[in-house]
mmCIF file of C-alpha atoms in Angstrom:
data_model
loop_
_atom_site.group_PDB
_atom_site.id
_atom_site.type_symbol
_atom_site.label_atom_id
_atom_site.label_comp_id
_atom_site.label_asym_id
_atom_site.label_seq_id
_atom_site.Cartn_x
_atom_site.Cartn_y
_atom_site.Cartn_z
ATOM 1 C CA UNK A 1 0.000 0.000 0.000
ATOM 2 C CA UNK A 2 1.737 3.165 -0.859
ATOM 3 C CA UNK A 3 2.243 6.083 1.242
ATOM 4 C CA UNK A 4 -0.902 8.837 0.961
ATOM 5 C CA UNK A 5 0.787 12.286 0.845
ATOM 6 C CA UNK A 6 0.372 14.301 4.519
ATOM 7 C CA UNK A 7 -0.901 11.071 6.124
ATOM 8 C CA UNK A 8 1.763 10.251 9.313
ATOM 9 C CA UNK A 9 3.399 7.140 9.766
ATOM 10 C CA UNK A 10 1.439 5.339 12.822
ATOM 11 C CA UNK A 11 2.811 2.156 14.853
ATOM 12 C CA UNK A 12 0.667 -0.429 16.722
ATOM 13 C CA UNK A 13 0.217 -3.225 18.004
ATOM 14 C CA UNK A 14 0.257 -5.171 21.279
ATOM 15 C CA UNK A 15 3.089 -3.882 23.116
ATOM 16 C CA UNK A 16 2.511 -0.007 21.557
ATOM 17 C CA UNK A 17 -1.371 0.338 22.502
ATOM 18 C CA UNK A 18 -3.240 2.878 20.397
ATOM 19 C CA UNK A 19 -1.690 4.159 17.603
ATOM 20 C CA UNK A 20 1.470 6.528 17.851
ATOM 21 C CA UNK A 21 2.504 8.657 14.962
ATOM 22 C CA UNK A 22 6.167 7.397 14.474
ATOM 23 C CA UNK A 23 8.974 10.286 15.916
ATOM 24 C CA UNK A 24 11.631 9.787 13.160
ATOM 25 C CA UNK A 25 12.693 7.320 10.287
ATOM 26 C CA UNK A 26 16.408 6.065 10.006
ATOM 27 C CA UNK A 27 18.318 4.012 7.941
ATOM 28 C CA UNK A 28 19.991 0.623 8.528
ATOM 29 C CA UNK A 29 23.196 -0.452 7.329
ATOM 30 C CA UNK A 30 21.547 -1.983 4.718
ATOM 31 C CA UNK A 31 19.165 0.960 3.488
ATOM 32 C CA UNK A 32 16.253 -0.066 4.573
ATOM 33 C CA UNK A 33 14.241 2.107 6.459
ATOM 34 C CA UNK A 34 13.352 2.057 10.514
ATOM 35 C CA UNK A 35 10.756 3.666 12.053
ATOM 36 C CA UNK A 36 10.883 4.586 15.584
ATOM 37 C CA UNK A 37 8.645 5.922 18.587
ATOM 38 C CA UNK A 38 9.632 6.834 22.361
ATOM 39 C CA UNK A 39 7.319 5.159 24.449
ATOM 40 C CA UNK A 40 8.080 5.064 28.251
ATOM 41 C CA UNK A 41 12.012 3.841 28.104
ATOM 42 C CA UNK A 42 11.627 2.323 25.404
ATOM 43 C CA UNK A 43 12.350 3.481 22.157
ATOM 44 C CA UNK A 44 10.377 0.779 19.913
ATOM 45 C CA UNK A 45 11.591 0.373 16.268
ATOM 46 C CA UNK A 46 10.115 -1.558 13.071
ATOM 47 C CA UNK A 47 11.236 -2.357 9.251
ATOM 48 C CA UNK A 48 9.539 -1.272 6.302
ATOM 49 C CA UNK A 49 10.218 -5.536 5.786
ATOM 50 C CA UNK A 50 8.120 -5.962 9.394
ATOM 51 C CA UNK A 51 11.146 -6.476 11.706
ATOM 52 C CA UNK A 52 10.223 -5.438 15.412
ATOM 53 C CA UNK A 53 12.993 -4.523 17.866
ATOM 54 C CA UNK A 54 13.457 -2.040 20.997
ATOM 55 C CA UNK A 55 15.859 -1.138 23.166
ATOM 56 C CA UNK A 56 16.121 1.085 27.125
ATOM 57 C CA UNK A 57 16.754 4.503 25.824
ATOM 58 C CA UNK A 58 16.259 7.261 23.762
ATOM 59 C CA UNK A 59 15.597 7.463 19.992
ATOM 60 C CA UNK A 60 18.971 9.634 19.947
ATOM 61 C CA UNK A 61 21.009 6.533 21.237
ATOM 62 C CA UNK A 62 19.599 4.783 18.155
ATOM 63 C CA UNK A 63 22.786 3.560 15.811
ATOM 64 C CA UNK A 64 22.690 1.269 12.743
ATOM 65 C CA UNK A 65 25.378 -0.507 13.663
ATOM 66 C CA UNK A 66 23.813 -1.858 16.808
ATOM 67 C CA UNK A 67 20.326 -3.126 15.009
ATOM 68 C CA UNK A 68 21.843 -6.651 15.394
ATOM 69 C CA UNK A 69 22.000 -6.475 19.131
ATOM 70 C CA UNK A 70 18.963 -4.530 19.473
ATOM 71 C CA UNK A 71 16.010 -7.174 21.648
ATOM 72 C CA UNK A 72 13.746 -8.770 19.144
ATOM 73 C CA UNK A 73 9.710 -7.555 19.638
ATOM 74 C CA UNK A 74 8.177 -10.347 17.252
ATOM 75 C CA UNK A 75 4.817 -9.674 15.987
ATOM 76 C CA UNK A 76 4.283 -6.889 18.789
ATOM 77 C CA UNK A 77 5.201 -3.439 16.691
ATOM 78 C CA UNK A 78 3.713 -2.701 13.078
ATOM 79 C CA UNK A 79 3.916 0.028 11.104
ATOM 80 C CA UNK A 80 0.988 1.516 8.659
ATOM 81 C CA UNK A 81 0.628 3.994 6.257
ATOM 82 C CA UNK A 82 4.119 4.059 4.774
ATOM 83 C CA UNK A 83 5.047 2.208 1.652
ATOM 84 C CA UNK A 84 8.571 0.400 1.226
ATOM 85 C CA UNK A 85 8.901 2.200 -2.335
ATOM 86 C CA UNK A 86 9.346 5.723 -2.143
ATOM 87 C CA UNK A 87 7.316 8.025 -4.245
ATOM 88 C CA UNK A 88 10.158 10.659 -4.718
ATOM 89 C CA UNK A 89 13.577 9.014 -5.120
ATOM 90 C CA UNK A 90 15.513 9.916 -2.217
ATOM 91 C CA UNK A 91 18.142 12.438 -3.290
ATOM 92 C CA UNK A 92 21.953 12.110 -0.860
ATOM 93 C CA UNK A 93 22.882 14.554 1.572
ATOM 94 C CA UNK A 94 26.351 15.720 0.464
ATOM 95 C CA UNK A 95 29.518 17.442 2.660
ATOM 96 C CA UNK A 96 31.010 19.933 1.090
ATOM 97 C CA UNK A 97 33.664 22.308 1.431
ATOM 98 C CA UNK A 98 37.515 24.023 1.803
ATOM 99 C CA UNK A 99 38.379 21.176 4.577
ATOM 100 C CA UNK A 100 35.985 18.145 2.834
ATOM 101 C CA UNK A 101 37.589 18.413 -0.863
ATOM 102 C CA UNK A 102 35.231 17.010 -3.042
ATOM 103 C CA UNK A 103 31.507 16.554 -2.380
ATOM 104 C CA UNK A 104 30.866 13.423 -0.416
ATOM 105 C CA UNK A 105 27.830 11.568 0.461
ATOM 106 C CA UNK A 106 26.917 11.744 4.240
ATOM 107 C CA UNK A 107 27.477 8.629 6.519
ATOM 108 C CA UNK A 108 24.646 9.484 8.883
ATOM 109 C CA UNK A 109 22.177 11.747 10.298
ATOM 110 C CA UNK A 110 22.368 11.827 14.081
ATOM 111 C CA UNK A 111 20.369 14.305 16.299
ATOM 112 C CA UNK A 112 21.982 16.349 19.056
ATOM 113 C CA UNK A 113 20.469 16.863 22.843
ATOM 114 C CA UNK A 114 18.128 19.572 20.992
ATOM 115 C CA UNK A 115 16.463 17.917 18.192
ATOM 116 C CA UNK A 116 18.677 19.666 15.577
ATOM 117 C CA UNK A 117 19.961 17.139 13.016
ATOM 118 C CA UNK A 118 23.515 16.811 12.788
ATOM 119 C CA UNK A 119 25.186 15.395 9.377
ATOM 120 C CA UNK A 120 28.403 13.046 9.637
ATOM 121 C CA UNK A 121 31.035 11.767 7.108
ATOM 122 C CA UNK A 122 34.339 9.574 8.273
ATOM 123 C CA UNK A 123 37.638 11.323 6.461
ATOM 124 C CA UNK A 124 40.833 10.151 7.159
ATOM 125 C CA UNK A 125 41.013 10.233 10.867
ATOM 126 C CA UNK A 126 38.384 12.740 11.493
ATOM 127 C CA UNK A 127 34.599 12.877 11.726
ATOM 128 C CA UNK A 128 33.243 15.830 10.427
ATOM 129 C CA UNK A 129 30.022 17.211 11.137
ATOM 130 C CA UNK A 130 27.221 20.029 9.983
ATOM 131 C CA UNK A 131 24.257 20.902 11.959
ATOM 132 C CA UNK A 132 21.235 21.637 9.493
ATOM 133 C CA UNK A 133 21.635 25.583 11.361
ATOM 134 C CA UNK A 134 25.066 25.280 9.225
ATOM 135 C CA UNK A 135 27.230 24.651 12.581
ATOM 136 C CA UNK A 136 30.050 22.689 11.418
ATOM 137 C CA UNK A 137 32.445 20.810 13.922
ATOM 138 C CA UNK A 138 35.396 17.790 13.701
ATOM 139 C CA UNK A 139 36.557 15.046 16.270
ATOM 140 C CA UNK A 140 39.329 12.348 15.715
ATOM 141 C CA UNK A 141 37.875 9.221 15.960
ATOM 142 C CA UNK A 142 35.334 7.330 14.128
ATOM 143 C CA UNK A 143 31.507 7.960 13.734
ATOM 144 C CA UNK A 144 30.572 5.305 16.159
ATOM 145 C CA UNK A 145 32.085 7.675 18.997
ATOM 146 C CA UNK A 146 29.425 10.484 18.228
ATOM 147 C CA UNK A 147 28.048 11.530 21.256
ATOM 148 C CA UNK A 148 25.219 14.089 21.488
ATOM 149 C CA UNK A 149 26.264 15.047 24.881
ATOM 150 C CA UNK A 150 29.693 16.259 23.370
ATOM 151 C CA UNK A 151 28.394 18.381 21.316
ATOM 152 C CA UNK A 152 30.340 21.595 22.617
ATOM 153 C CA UNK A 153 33.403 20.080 23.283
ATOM 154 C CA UNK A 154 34.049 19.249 19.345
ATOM 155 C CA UNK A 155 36.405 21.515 17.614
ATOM 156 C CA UNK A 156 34.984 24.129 15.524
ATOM 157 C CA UNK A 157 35.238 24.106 11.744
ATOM 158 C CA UNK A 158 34.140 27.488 11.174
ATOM 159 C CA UNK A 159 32.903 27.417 7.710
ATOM 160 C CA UNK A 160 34.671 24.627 6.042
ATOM 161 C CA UNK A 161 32.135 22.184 5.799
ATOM 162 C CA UNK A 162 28.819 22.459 4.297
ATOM 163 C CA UNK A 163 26.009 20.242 3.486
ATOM 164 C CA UNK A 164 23.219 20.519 0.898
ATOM 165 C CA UNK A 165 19.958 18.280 -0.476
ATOM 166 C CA UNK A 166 19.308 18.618 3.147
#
């Protein structure tokens, strides 16, 4: 069933109760998307392919990489009114800028301690990052050490990264 224009995502099921409009979509490792909801401490999470999970935390402490060791929800979570084939192919987010070199595609979309997305690339040693408020700010280390919490104890970039399709 494809996705109706303006309609939200909803979950359900037996371990959500009513219906609750989904809080963000992320990608896996693989592409697919994964729609999650805060509910209590839980953040709950399903597949566009039906795959239930959740974890004890926050939808910011949500990473890819971890969907493996994520607990397993069985038939408990489902997701309606979203369609696993896009209507509007999904166009890359792309770093840019005097300290990136050439455009390249971002890693990840994280979101910091205030609900401002923050947009990632691995280059060499260094993570760099741009807020979507064009904040742009570098750690050594790889993306998997992002931390939210951080945030102001990055190193500044000034204006040598920037990020567009965003």
């Amino acid at each position: 069933v494809p996705s109706v224009p303006n309609v939200p995502k909803v979950m359900y099921g037996p371990w959500v109760g009513q219906d609750i409009t989904v809080n963000t979509t992320r990608k896996l490792t693989t592409g697919e998307n994964v729609y999650l909801i805060e509910q209590g401490t839980y953040t709950k999470m399903v597949t566009e392919s039906g795959v239930a999970k959740y974890y004890v935390g926050k939808i910011i402490d949500f990473n890819p990489n971890n969907w493996n060791t994520y607990s397993n929800a069985g038939n408990n979570y489902k997701i309606k009114n979203v369609s696993s084939v896009p209507s509007v192919p999904n166009v890359p987010k792309v770093m840019y800028g005097p300290w990136v070199g050439q455009d390249i595609t971002v890693n990840t979309t994280r979101k910091l301690t205030t609900g401002e997305n923050v947009y990632l690339i691995e280059q060499g040693t260094y993570t760099k990052m741009v807020t979507e408020s064009g904040v742009a700010k570098y750690y050594v280390g790889k993306i998997i050490d992002f931390n939210p919490n951080n945030w102001n104890t990055y190193s500044n970039a000034g204006n040598n990264y920037k990020i567009k399709n965003a």
